[in-house]
Amino acid sequence: MIDVHFVPTPNGHKVTIMLEELRLAYRLIPYDMLKGDQLTPAYRRINPNGRLPAIVDHEPAFGGAPFAVFESGAILLYLSEKAGGAFMPADLRRRSLAQQWLMWQMAGLGPMHGQAHHFVRYAPEGQEYGVARYVNEARRLIAVLERRLGEADFLAEEYSIADMAAWPWVRATRAIAMSLEACPNIGRWFAAVGERPAVMRGTEVKNAPNLSSLRPRLTSEEWSNLFGENMLRSAES
Ligand SMILES: N[C@@H](CCC(=O)N[C@@H](CS)C(=O)NCC(=O)O)C(=O)O
């Protein structure tokens, strides 16, 4: 059994998609980020970075105590290896491609789109510089993805964990009102991945976030838990 410390965000959905693809038994442990569920010392023992998601594998292949894994990309790699290399190409060339696009997602698409979400949806009005900086970068990364998917059906030519990592972030572009109409290659890939039963199960059941609310209103306590003093106090204590 695998525990998934979970929020229904793109990073959370990467993990539930992979677990559904592998048909591994898992238990969702939902967190309310606004309430600050993730800020406890107990959670930091599972994820030293204090962010979501994380998993705890109660039956690691190497035996011994339950094993915790944090960072969604590392979780995808761990689950792939646990399942004998599933959803990682067998040949070295394609495997390297999958690793490259996974790193690109983890270091580029995820963090930059995350900042775009922050500035478009959560930052106080009047932050034009931050909005322009991150929306431009988010658009640049979408252009990179569009070009890549014009060369190959999937990021590593065959469906892999790299697609599972990127797909939920592309899905979330709705929340920042980014149009993908001029991206036919992304459109084809997005539909092909989204039609996979495991992707549907991994994203539907788990309280998909309400993407219709472009600017959620946070109380000062919720703001502090996500972006302010409470968050800092938890990390520094
Ligand atoms: N690089 C990390 C990012 C994790 C991350 O930022 N998670 C967000 C939710 S998607 C989070 O925990 N936010 C709560 C907080 O900032 O306290 C990963 O891919 O796992």
Coordinates of N, CA and C and ligand atoms in Angstrom, one line a residue:
M1 N 0.9 -1.2 0.0 CA 0.0 0.0 0.0 C 0.9 1.2 0.0
I2 N 0.5 2.2 -0.8 CA 1.2 3.5 -0.8 C 0.3 4.6 -0.4
D3 N 0.8 5.4 0.6 CA 0.0 6.6 1.0 C 0.4 7.7 0.1
V4 N -0.6 8.5 -0.4 CA -0.3 9.7 -1.2 C -0.8 10.9 -0.4
H5 N 0.2 11.7 0.0 CA -0.2 13.0 0.7 C -0.5 14.0 -0.4
F6 N -1.7 14.3 -0.5 CA -2.3 14.8 -1.8 C -3.0 16.1 -1.7
V7 N -2.8 16.9 -2.7 CA -3.7 18.0 -3.1 C -4.1 17.9 -4.5
P8 N -5.3 18.3 -4.9 CA -5.7 18.1 -6.3 C -5.2 19.2 -7.2
T9 N -3.9 19.3 -7.3 CA -3.2 20.3 -8.1 C -2.4 19.5 -9.2
P10 N -1.8 20.2 -10.2 CA -1.1 19.5 -11.2 C 0.0 18.5 -10.6
N11 N 0.7 19.0 -9.6 CA 1.7 18.2 -9.0 C 1.1 16.9 -8.4
G12 N 0.0 17.1 -7.7 CA -0.7 16.0 -7.1 C -1.2 15.0 -8.1
H13 N -1.7 15.5 -9.2 CA -2.3 14.6 -10.2 C -1.3 13.8 -11.0
K14 N 0.0 14.3 -11.1 CA 1.0 13.5 -11.7 C 1.1 12.2 -11.0
V15 N 1.0 12.2 -9.7 CA 1.2 11.0 -8.9 C 0.0 10.1 -9.0
T16 N -1.2 10.6 -9.0 CA -2.4 9.8 -9.0 C -2.5 9.2 -10.5
I17 N -2.1 9.9 -11.5 CA -2.1 9.4 -12.9 C -1.2 8.2 -12.9
M18 N 0.0 8.3 -12.4 CA 1.0 7.2 -12.5 C 0.5 6.0 -11.7
L19 N 0.0 6.2 -10.5 CA -0.5 5.1 -9.7 C -1.7 4.4 -10.4
E20 N -2.5 5.2 -11.1 CA -3.6 4.6 -11.8 C -3.1 3.8 -13.0
E21 N -2.1 4.4 -13.7 CA -1.5 3.7 -14.8 C -0.9 2.3 -14.4
L22 N -0.3 2.3 -13.2 CA 0.4 1.1 -12.7 C -0.6 0.2 -12.0
R23 N -1.8 0.7 -11.8 CA -2.8 -0.1 -11.0 C -2.2 -0.5 -9.6
L24 N -1.5 0.4 -9.0 CA -1.0 0.1 -7.7 C -2.0 0.5 -6.6
A25 N -2.1 -0.2 -5.5 CA -3.0 0.2 -4.5 C -2.5 1.4 -3.8
Y26 N -3.4 2.4 -3.6 CA -2.9 3.6 -2.8 C -4.0 4.1 -2.0
R27 N -3.6 4.9 -1.0 CA -4.6 5.6 -0.1 C -4.3 7.1 -0.2
L28 N -5.3 7.8 -0.5 CA -5.2 9.3 -0.6 C -5.3 9.9 0.8
I29 N -4.3 10.7 1.2 CA -4.4 11.5 2.4 C -4.6 13.0 2.0
P30 N -5.8 13.5 2.0 CA -6.0 14.8 1.5 C -5.5 15.9 2.4
Y31 N -4.9 16.9 1.9 CA -4.5 18.1 2.7 C -5.3 19.3 2.2
D32 N -5.6 20.2 3.2 CA -6.1 21.5 2.9 C -5.0 22.5 3.0
M33 N -4.5 22.9 1.9 CA -3.3 23.8 1.9 C -3.7 25.2 2.6
L34 N -4.9 25.6 2.3 CA -5.4 26.9 2.8 C -5.4 26.9 4.3
K35 N -5.8 25.7 4.9 CA -5.8 25.6 6.4 C -4.4 25.4 6.9
G36 N -3.4 25.1 6.1 CA -2.0 24.9 6.5 C -1.8 23.5 7.0
D37 N -2.5 22.5 6.5 CA -2.3 21.1 6.9 C -0.8 20.7 6.7
Q38 N -0.2 21.3 5.7 CA 1.1 20.9 5.3 C 2.2 21.5 6.1
L39 N 1.9 22.3 7.1 CA 2.9 23.1 7.8 C 3.3 22.4 9.1
T40 N 2.9 21.2 9.4 CA 3.2 20.6 10.6 C 4.6 19.9 10.7
P41 N 5.2 19.8 11.8 CA 6.5 19.0 11.9 C 6.3 17.6 11.5
A42 N 5.1 17.0 11.7 CA 4.9 15.6 11.3 C 5.0 15.5 9.8
Y43 N 4.4 16.4 9.1 CA 4.5 16.3 7.6 C 5.9 16.6 7.1
R44 N 6.6 17.4 7.9 CA 8.0 17.7 7.4 C 8.9 16.5 7.6
R45 N 8.5 15.6 8.5 CA 9.3 14.3 8.6 C 9.1 13.4 7.3
I46 N 7.9 13.6 6.6 CA 7.7 12.9 5.4 C 8.3 13.7 4.2
N47 N 8.1 15.0 4.2 CA 8.7 15.8 3.1 C 9.4 17.0 3.7
P48 N 10.8 16.9 3.7 CA 11.5 17.9 4.4 C 11.3 19.3 3.8
N49 N 10.8 19.3 2.5 CA 10.5 20.6 1.8 C 9.1 21.1 2.2
G50 N 8.3 20.3 2.9 CA 7.0 20.8 3.3 C 6.0 21.1 2.3
R51 N 6.2 20.6 1.1 CA 5.2 20.9 0.0 C 4.6 19.6 -0.4
L52 N 3.5 19.7 -1.2 CA 2.8 18.5 -1.6 C 3.0 18.3 -3.1
P53 N 3.0 17.0 -3.6 CA 2.7 15.8 -2.9 C 3.9 15.1 -2.3
A54 N 3.7 14.1 -1.6 CA 4.7 13.1 -1.1 C 4.0 11.8 -1.1
I55 N 4.8 10.7 -1.1 CA 4.3 9.4 -0.9 C 5.0 8.7 0.2
V56 N 4.4 7.7 0.8 CA 5.1 6.8 1.7 C 4.7 5.4 1.2
D57 N 5.8 4.7 0.8 CA 5.7 3.3 0.3 C 5.8 2.4 1.5
H58 N 4.8 1.7 1.9 CA 4.8 0.8 3.1 C 5.5 -0.6 2.7
E59 N 5.7 -0.8 1.5 CA 6.4 -2.1 1.1 C 7.5 -1.8 0.0
P60 N 8.5 -1.1 0.4 CA 9.6 -0.8 -0.6 C 10.3 -2.0 -1.0
A61 N 10.7 -2.0 -2.3 CA 11.3 -3.2 -2.9 C 12.5 -3.6 -2.1
F62 N 13.2 -2.7 -1.5 CA 14.4 -3.0 -0.8 C 14.2 -3.4 0.7
G63 N 12.9 -3.6 1.0 CA 12.6 -4.0 2.4 C 12.7 -2.9 3.4
G64 N 12.5 -3.3 4.7 CA 12.7 -2.4 5.8 C 11.5 -1.5 6.0
A65 N 11.8 -0.4 6.7 CA 10.8 0.6 7.1 C 10.1 1.2 5.9
P66 N 8.9 1.7 6.2 CA 8.2 2.5 5.1 C 9.1 3.6 4.6
F67 N 9.0 3.9 3.3 CA 10.0 4.8 2.7 C 9.2 6.0 2.1
A68 N 9.6 7.2 2.4 CA 9.0 8.4 2.0 C 9.7 9.0 0.8
V69 N 9.0 9.5 -0.2 CA 9.6 10.1 -1.4 C 8.9 11.5 -1.6
F70 N 9.7 12.5 -1.8 CA 9.1 13.8 -2.1 C 9.6 14.3 -3.4
E71 N 9.0 15.4 -3.9 CA 9.2 16.0 -5.3 C 8.5 15.1 -6.3
S72 N 7.5 15.6 -7.0 CA 6.7 14.8 -7.9 C 7.5 14.1 -8.9
G73 N 8.5 14.7 -9.5 CA 9.3 14.1 -10.5 C 10.0 12.9 -9.9
A74 N 10.6 13.0 -8.7 CA 11.3 11.9 -8.1 C 10.3 10.8 -7.8
I75 N 9.0 11.2 -7.4 CA 8.0 10.1 -7.1 C 7.7 9.3 -8.4
L76 N 7.6 10.0 -9.5 CA 7.3 9.3 -10.8 C 8.5 8.3 -11.1
L77 N 9.7 8.8 -10.9 CA 10.9 7.9 -11.2 C 10.9 6.7 -10.3
Y78 N 10.6 7.0 -9.0 CA 10.6 5.9 -8.0 C 9.5 4.9 -8.3
L79 N 8.3 5.3 -8.7 CA 7.2 4.4 -9.0 C 7.5 3.6 -10.3
S80 N 8.2 4.3 -11.2 CA 8.5 3.6 -12.5 C 9.5 2.5 -12.1
E81 N 10.5 2.8 -11.3 CA 11.5 1.8 -11.0 C 10.9 0.6 -10.2
K82 N 10.0 1.0 -9.3 CA 9.3 0.0 -8.4 C 8.6 -1.0 -9.3
A83 N 8.1 -0.5 -10.4 CA 7.3 -1.3 -11.4 C 8.2 -1.8 -12.5
G84 N 9.5 -1.9 -12.3 CA 10.4 -2.5 -13.3 C 10.6 -1.7 -14.5
G85 N 10.6 -0.3 -14.3 CA 10.9 0.5 -15.4 C 9.7 0.9 -16.3
A86 N 8.5 0.8 -15.7 CA 7.3 1.1 -16.4 C 7.2 2.5 -16.8
F87 N 6.7 2.8 -18.0 CA 6.5 4.2 -18.5 C 7.8 4.9 -18.6
M88 N 8.9 4.2 -18.7 CA 10.2 4.8 -19.1 C 10.7 3.9 -20.3
P89 N 11.0 4.6 -21.4 CA 11.4 3.8 -22.5 C 12.6 2.8 -22.2
A90 N 12.6 1.7 -22.9 CA 13.6 0.7 -22.6 C 14.9 1.1 -23.3
D91 N 14.9 1.7 -24.4 CA 16.2 2.0 -25.1 C 16.7 3.3 -24.5
L92 N 18.1 3.4 -24.5 CA 18.7 4.5 -23.8 C 18.4 5.8 -24.4
R93 N 18.3 5.9 -25.7 CA 18.1 7.2 -26.4 C 16.7 7.8 -25.9
R94 N 15.7 6.9 -26.0 CA 14.4 7.4 -25.6 C 14.3 7.7 -24.1
R95 N 15.0 6.8 -23.3 CA 15.0 7.0 -21.9 C 15.6 8.3 -21.5
S96 N 16.7 8.7 -22.2 CA 17.3 10.0 -22.0 C 16.3 11.1 -22.4
L97 N 15.6 10.9 -23.5 CA 14.6 12.0 -23.9 C 13.6 12.1 -22.8
A98 N 13.1 11.0 -22.2 CA 12.1 11.1 -21.1 C 12.7 11.8 -19.9
Q99 N 13.9 11.5 -19.6 CA 14.6 12.2 -18.5 C 14.7 13.7 -18.8
Q100 N 15.1 14.0 -20.0 CA 15.3 15.5 -20.3 C 14.0 16.2 -20.2
W101 N 12.9 15.6 -20.7 CA 11.6 16.4 -20.7 C 11.0 16.4 -19.3
L102 N 11.3 15.3 -18.5 CA 10.9 15.3 -17.1 C 11.6 16.5 -16.4
M103 N 12.9 16.6 -16.6 CA 13.7 17.7 -15.9 C 13.2 19.0 -16.4
W104 N 12.9 19.1 -17.7 CA 12.3 20.4 -18.2 C 11.0 20.7 -17.5
Q105 N 10.2 19.7 -17.3 CA 8.9 20.0 -16.7 C 9.2 20.5 -15.2
M106 N 10.0 19.7 -14.5 CA 10.2 20.0 -13.1 C 11.0 21.3 -12.9
A107 N 11.9 21.7 -13.8 CA 12.6 22.9 -13.6 C 12.1 24.1 -14.3
G108 N 11.2 23.9 -15.3 CA 10.7 25.0 -16.1 C 9.2 25.1 -16.1
L109 N 8.6 24.2 -16.8 CA 7.1 24.3 -17.0 C 6.4 24.4 -15.6
G110 N 6.7 23.6 -14.7 CA 6.0 23.6 -13.4 C 6.3 24.9 -12.6
P111 N 7.5 25.2 -12.3 CA 7.8 26.4 -11.5 C 7.4 27.7 -12.2
M112 N 7.6 27.8 -13.5 CA 7.3 29.1 -14.2 C 5.8 29.2 -14.3
H113 N 5.1 28.1 -14.6 CA 3.6 28.2 -14.7 C 3.1 28.5 -13.3
G114 N 3.7 27.9 -12.3 CA 3.3 28.1 -10.9 C 3.4 29.6 -10.5
Q115 N 4.5 30.2 -10.9 CA 4.6 31.7 -10.7 C 3.6 32.5 -11.5
A116 N 3.3 32.0 -12.7 CA 2.3 32.7 -13.5 C 0.9 32.6 -12.8
H117 N 0.6 31.4 -12.3 CA -0.6 31.3 -11.5 C -0.6 32.2 -10.3
H118 N 0.5 32.3 -9.7 CA 0.6 33.2 -8.5 C 0.3 34.6 -8.8
F119 N 1.0 35.1 -9.9 CA 0.8 36.6 -10.2 C -0.5 36.9 -10.8
V120 N -1.1 35.9 -11.6 CA -2.3 36.2 -12.3 C -3.5 36.0 -11.3
R121 N -3.4 35.0 -10.4 CA -4.6 34.7 -9.6 C -4.5 35.2 -8.2
Y122 N -3.3 35.2 -7.6 CA -3.2 35.5 -6.1 C -2.6 36.8 -5.7
A123 N -1.7 37.3 -6.6 CA -1.0 38.5 -6.2 C -1.9 39.7 -6.1
P124 N -1.6 40.7 -5.2 CA -2.5 41.9 -5.2 C -2.5 42.5 -6.6
E125 N -3.6 43.2 -7.0 CA -3.6 43.8 -8.3 C -2.5 44.8 -8.4
G126 N -2.1 45.1 -9.7 CA -1.1 46.2 -9.9 C 0.3 45.7 -9.9
Q127 N 0.5 44.4 -10.1 CA 1.8 43.8 -10.2 C 2.2 43.5 -11.6
E128 N 2.1 44.5 -12.5 CA 2.3 44.3 -13.9 C 3.6 43.6 -14.3
Y129 N 4.7 44.0 -13.6 CA 6.0 43.5 -13.9 C 6.0 41.9 -13.7
G130 N 5.5 41.5 -12.5 CA 5.5 40.1 -12.2 C 4.6 39.3 -13.1
V131 N 3.4 39.9 -13.4 CA 2.5 39.2 -14.4 C 3.2 39.0 -15.7
A132 N 3.8 40.1 -16.3 CA 4.4 40.0 -17.6 C 5.6 39.1 -17.6
R133 N 6.4 39.1 -16.6 CA 7.6 38.3 -16.5 C 7.2 36.8 -16.6
Y134 N 6.2 36.4 -15.7 CA 5.9 35.0 -15.6 C 4.9 34.5 -16.7
V135 N 4.0 35.4 -17.2 CA 3.1 35.0 -18.3 C 3.9 34.8 -19.5
N136 N 4.9 35.7 -19.8 CA 5.8 35.6 -21.0 C 6.6 34.3 -20.9
E137 N 7.1 34.0 -19.7 CA 7.9 32.7 -19.6 C 7.0 31.5 -19.7
A138 N 5.8 31.6 -19.2 CA 4.8 30.5 -19.3 C 4.5 30.3 -20.8
R139 N 4.3 31.4 -21.5 CA 4.0 31.3 -23.0 C 5.2 30.7 -23.7
R140 N 6.4 31.1 -23.4 CA 7.6 30.6 -24.0 C 7.7 29.1 -23.9
L141 N 7.4 28.6 -22.7 CA 7.5 27.2 -22.4 C 6.4 26.4 -23.2
I142 N 5.2 27.0 -23.3 CA 4.2 26.4 -24.1 C 4.6 26.3 -25.6
A143 N 5.4 27.3 -26.1 CA 5.9 27.3 -27.5 C 6.9 26.2 -27.6
V144 N 7.7 26.0 -26.6 CA 8.7 24.9 -26.6 C 8.0 23.6 -26.7
L145 N 7.0 23.4 -25.9 CA 6.2 22.2 -25.9 C 5.5 21.9 -27.3
E146 N 5.0 23.0 -27.8 CA 4.3 22.9 -29.1 C 5.3 22.4 -30.2
R147 N 6.5 23.0 -30.2 CA 7.5 22.6 -31.2 C 7.8 21.1 -31.0
R148 N 8.1 20.7 -29.8 CA 8.5 19.4 -29.5 C 7.4 18.4 -30.0
L149 N 6.2 18.7 -29.7 CA 5.1 17.8 -30.0 C 4.7 17.8 -31.5
G150 N 5.4 18.8 -32.3 CA 5.3 18.7 -33.7 C 6.3 17.8 -34.3
E151 N 7.3 17.4 -33.5 CA 8.4 16.5 -33.9 C 8.0 15.0 -33.6
A152 N 7.3 14.8 -32.5 CA 7.1 13.5 -32.0 C 5.7 13.4 -31.3
D153 N 5.1 12.2 -31.3 CA 3.7 12.1 -30.8 C 3.7 12.3 -29.3
F154 N 4.8 11.9 -28.6 CA 4.9 12.1 -27.2 C 6.3 12.6 -26.9
L155 N 6.5 13.1 -25.7 CA 7.7 13.9 -25.4 C 8.9 13.0 -25.6
A156 N 8.9 11.7 -25.3 CA 10.0 10.8 -25.5 C 9.6 9.8 -26.6
E157 N 8.8 10.3 -27.6 CA 8.4 9.5 -28.7 C 7.3 8.5 -28.4
E158 N 7.5 7.8 -27.2 CA 6.4 6.9 -26.7 C 5.9 7.5 -25.4
Y159 N 4.7 7.2 -25.0 CA 4.1 7.7 -23.8 C 4.9 7.3 -22.6
S160 N 5.2 8.3 -21.7 CA 6.1 8.1 -20.6 C 5.8 9.0 -19.4
I161 N 6.5 8.9 -18.4 CA 6.3 9.7 -17.2 C 6.5 11.2 -17.5
A162 N 7.3 11.5 -18.6 CA 7.4 12.9 -19.0 C 6.1 13.5 -19.4
D163 N 5.3 12.7 -20.1 CA 4.0 13.2 -20.5 C 3.1 13.3 -19.3
M164 N 3.2 12.4 -18.4 CA 2.3 12.5 -17.2 C 2.7 13.7 -16.3
A165 N 4.0 14.1 -16.4 CA 4.4 15.3 -15.6 C 3.9 16.6 -16.3
A166 N 3.9 16.6 -17.6 CA 3.6 17.9 -18.3 C 2.1 18.1 -18.4
W167 N 1.4 17.0 -18.6 CA -0.1 17.1 -19.0 C -0.9 17.8 -18.0
P168 N -0.8 17.6 -16.7 CA -1.7 18.3 -15.7 C -1.4 19.8 -15.7
W169 N -0.1 20.2 -16.0 CA 0.2 21.6 -16.1 C -0.4 22.3 -17.3
V170 N -0.5 21.6 -18.4 CA -1.1 22.1 -19.6 C -2.6 22.3 -19.3
R171 N -3.2 21.3 -18.7 CA -4.6 21.3 -18.3 C -4.9 22.6 -17.4
A172 N -3.9 22.9 -16.6 CA -4.2 24.0 -15.7 C -4.0 25.4 -16.3
T173 N -3.6 25.5 -17.6 CA -3.4 26.8 -18.2 C -4.8 27.5 -18.3
R174 N -5.9 26.7 -18.3 CA -7.2 27.3 -18.2 C -7.3 28.3 -17.1
A175 N -6.7 28.0 -16.0 CA -6.9 28.8 -14.8 C -6.2 30.2 -14.9
I176 N -5.2 30.3 -15.9 CA -4.6 31.6 -16.1 C -5.0 32.1 -17.5
A177 N -6.2 31.6 -17.9 CA -6.8 32.1 -19.2 C -5.8 32.1 -20.3
M178 N -4.9 31.1 -20.4 CA -4.0 31.0 -21.5 C -4.6 30.2 -22.6
S179 N -4.7 30.8 -23.8 CA -5.3 30.1 -24.9 C -4.3 29.1 -25.6
L180 N -4.8 27.9 -25.9 CA -3.9 27.0 -26.6 C -4.4 26.8 -28.0
E181 N -5.3 27.6 -28.4 CA -5.9 27.4 -29.8 C -4.9 27.4 -30.9
A182 N -3.8 28.2 -30.7 CA -2.8 28.3 -31.8 C -1.8 27.1 -31.6
C183 N -2.1 26.1 -30.8 CA -1.1 25.0 -30.6 C -1.7 23.7 -31.0
P184 N -1.8 23.4 -32.3 CA -2.5 22.1 -32.7 C -1.8 20.9 -32.2
N185 N -0.4 21.0 -32.1 CA 0.3 19.7 -31.7 C 0.0 19.5 -30.2
I186 N 0.0 20.5 -29.4 CA -0.4 20.3 -28.0 C -1.8 19.8 -27.9
G187 N -2.7 20.3 -28.8 CA -4.1 19.9 -28.7 C -4.3 18.4 -29.0
R188 N -3.5 17.9 -30.0 CA -3.6 16.5 -30.4 C -3.1 15.6 -29.2
W189 N -1.9 16.0 -28.7 CA -1.3 15.3 -27.6 C -2.2 15.4 -26.3
F190 N -2.7 16.5 -26.0 CA -3.5 16.7 -24.8 C -4.7 15.8 -24.9
A191 N -5.4 15.7 -26.1 CA -6.5 14.8 -26.2 C -6.1 13.4 -26.1
A192 N -5.0 13.0 -26.7 CA -4.6 11.6 -26.7 C -4.2 11.1 -25.3
V193 N -3.5 12.0 -24.5 CA -3.2 11.6 -23.1 C -4.5 11.6 -22.3
G194 N -5.3 12.7 -22.5 CA -6.5 12.8 -21.7 C -7.5 11.7 -21.9
E195 N -7.4 11.0 -23.0 CA -8.4 9.9 -23.3 C -8.0 8.6 -22.6
R196 N -6.8 8.6 -22.0 CA -6.3 7.4 -21.4 C -7.2 7.2 -20.1
P197 N -7.7 6.0 -19.9 CA -8.6 5.7 -18.7 C -7.9 6.0 -17.4
A198 N -6.6 5.7 -17.3 CA -5.8 6.0 -16.1 C -5.7 7.5 -15.8
V199 N -5.6 8.3 -16.9 CA -5.5 9.7 -16.7 C -6.8 10.3 -16.3
M200 N -7.9 9.7 -16.8 CA -9.2 10.2 -16.4 C -9.4 9.8 -14.9
R201 N -9.1 8.6 -14.6 CA -9.3 8.2 -13.2 C -8.4 9.0 -12.2
G202 N -7.2 9.2 -12.7 CA -6.2 9.9 -11.8 C -6.5 11.4 -11.6
T203 N -7.4 12.0 -12.5 CA -7.6 13.4 -12.3 C -9.1 13.7 -12.0
E204 N -10.0 12.8 -12.3 CA -11.4 13.2 -12.1 C -11.9 13.0 -10.7
V205 N -11.6 11.9 -10.2 CA -12.2 11.5 -8.9 C -11.8 12.4 -7.7
K206 N -10.6 13.0 -7.9 CA -10.0 13.6 -6.8 C -10.3 15.1 -6.6
N207 N -11.5 15.5 -6.6 CA -11.9 16.9 -6.4 C -11.1 17.8 -7.2
A208 N -11.2 17.8 -8.5 CA -10.5 18.7 -9.4 C -10.7 20.1 -8.9
P209 N -9.6 20.9 -8.9 CA -9.8 22.3 -8.3 C -10.8 23.1 -9.2
N210 N -11.4 24.0 -8.5 CA -12.3 24.9 -9.2 C -11.6 25.9 -10.0
L211 N -11.4 25.6 -11.3 CA -10.6 26.5 -12.2 C -11.5 27.6 -12.7
S212 N -12.8 27.7 -12.3 CA -13.6 28.8 -12.9 C -13.3 30.1 -12.1
S213 N -12.8 29.9 -10.9 CA -12.6 31.1 -10.0 C -11.2 31.6 -10.3
L214 N -11.1 32.7 -11.1 CA -9.8 33.2 -11.5 C -9.0 33.8 -10.4
R215 N -9.7 34.5 -9.5 CA -9.0 35.2 -8.4 C -9.7 34.8 -7.1
P216 N -9.2 33.6 -6.5 CA -9.8 33.2 -5.3 C -9.5 34.3 -4.2
R217 N -10.5 34.6 -3.3 CA -10.2 35.5 -2.2 C -9.7 34.7 -1.0
L218 N -8.6 35.0 -0.6 CA -8.0 34.3 0.6 C -8.2 35.2 1.8
T219 N -8.5 34.5 3.0 CA -8.4 35.3 4.2 C -7.0 35.5 4.6
S220 N -6.7 36.4 5.6 CA -5.3 36.7 5.9 C -4.6 35.4 6.4
E221 N -5.4 34.6 7.1 CA -4.8 33.4 7.7 C -4.4 32.4 6.5
E222 N -5.3 32.3 5.5 CA -5.0 31.4 4.4 C -3.8 31.9 3.6
W223 N -3.8 33.3 3.4 CA -2.6 33.9 2.7 C -1.3 33.6 3.5
S224 N -1.4 33.7 4.8 CA -0.2 33.5 5.6 C 0.3 32.0 5.5
N225 N -0.7 31.1 5.5 CA -0.4 29.6 5.4 C 0.3 29.3 4.0
L226 N -0.2 30.0 3.0 CA 0.3 29.6 1.6 C 1.6 30.4 1.3
F227 N 1.6 31.7 1.7 CA 2.7 32.6 1.1 C 3.4 33.4 2.2
G228 N 2.9 33.4 3.4 CA 3.4 34.4 4.3 C 4.1 33.9 5.6
E229 N 3.8 34.6 6.7 CA 4.5 34.3 8.0 C 4.3 32.8 8.5
N230 N 3.1 32.3 8.4 CA 2.9 30.9 8.9 C 3.7 29.9 8.1
M231 N 3.8 30.2 6.8 CA 4.6 29.3 6.0 C 6.1 29.4 6.4
L232 N 6.5 30.6 6.6 CA 8.0 30.8 6.9 C 8.3 30.2 8.3
R233 N 7.3 30.5 9.3 CA 7.6 30.0 10.6 C 7.7 28.5 10.6
S234 N 6.8 27.8 9.8 CA 6.9 26.4 9.8 C 8.3 25.9 9.3
A235 N 8.8 26.6 8.2 CA 10.1 26.1 7.6 C 11.2 26.4 8.5
E236 N 11.1 27.5 9.3 CA 12.3 28.0 10.0 C 12.3 27.5 11.5
S237 N 11.2 26.8 11.9 CA 11.2 26.4 13.3 C 11.9 25.0 13.5
Ligands
LIG1 N1 8.6 20.8 -7.0 C1 7.6 20.3 -6.1 C2 6.5 21.4 -6.0 C3 5.6 21.1 -4.9 C4 4.6 22.3 -4.6 O1 5.0 23.5 -4.7 N2 3.4 21.9 -4.2 C5 2.4 22.9 -3.9 C6 1.1 22.3 -4.3 S1 1.1 21.9 -6.0 C7 2.3 23.1 -2.4 O2 2.7 22.2 -1.6 N3 1.9 24.2 -2.0 C8 1.6 24.4 -0.5 C9 2.5 25.4 0.1 O3 3.1 26.2 -0.7 O4 2.6 25.4 1.3 C10 7.0 19.0 -6.7 O5 6.9 18.9 -7.9 O6 6.6 18.2 -5.9

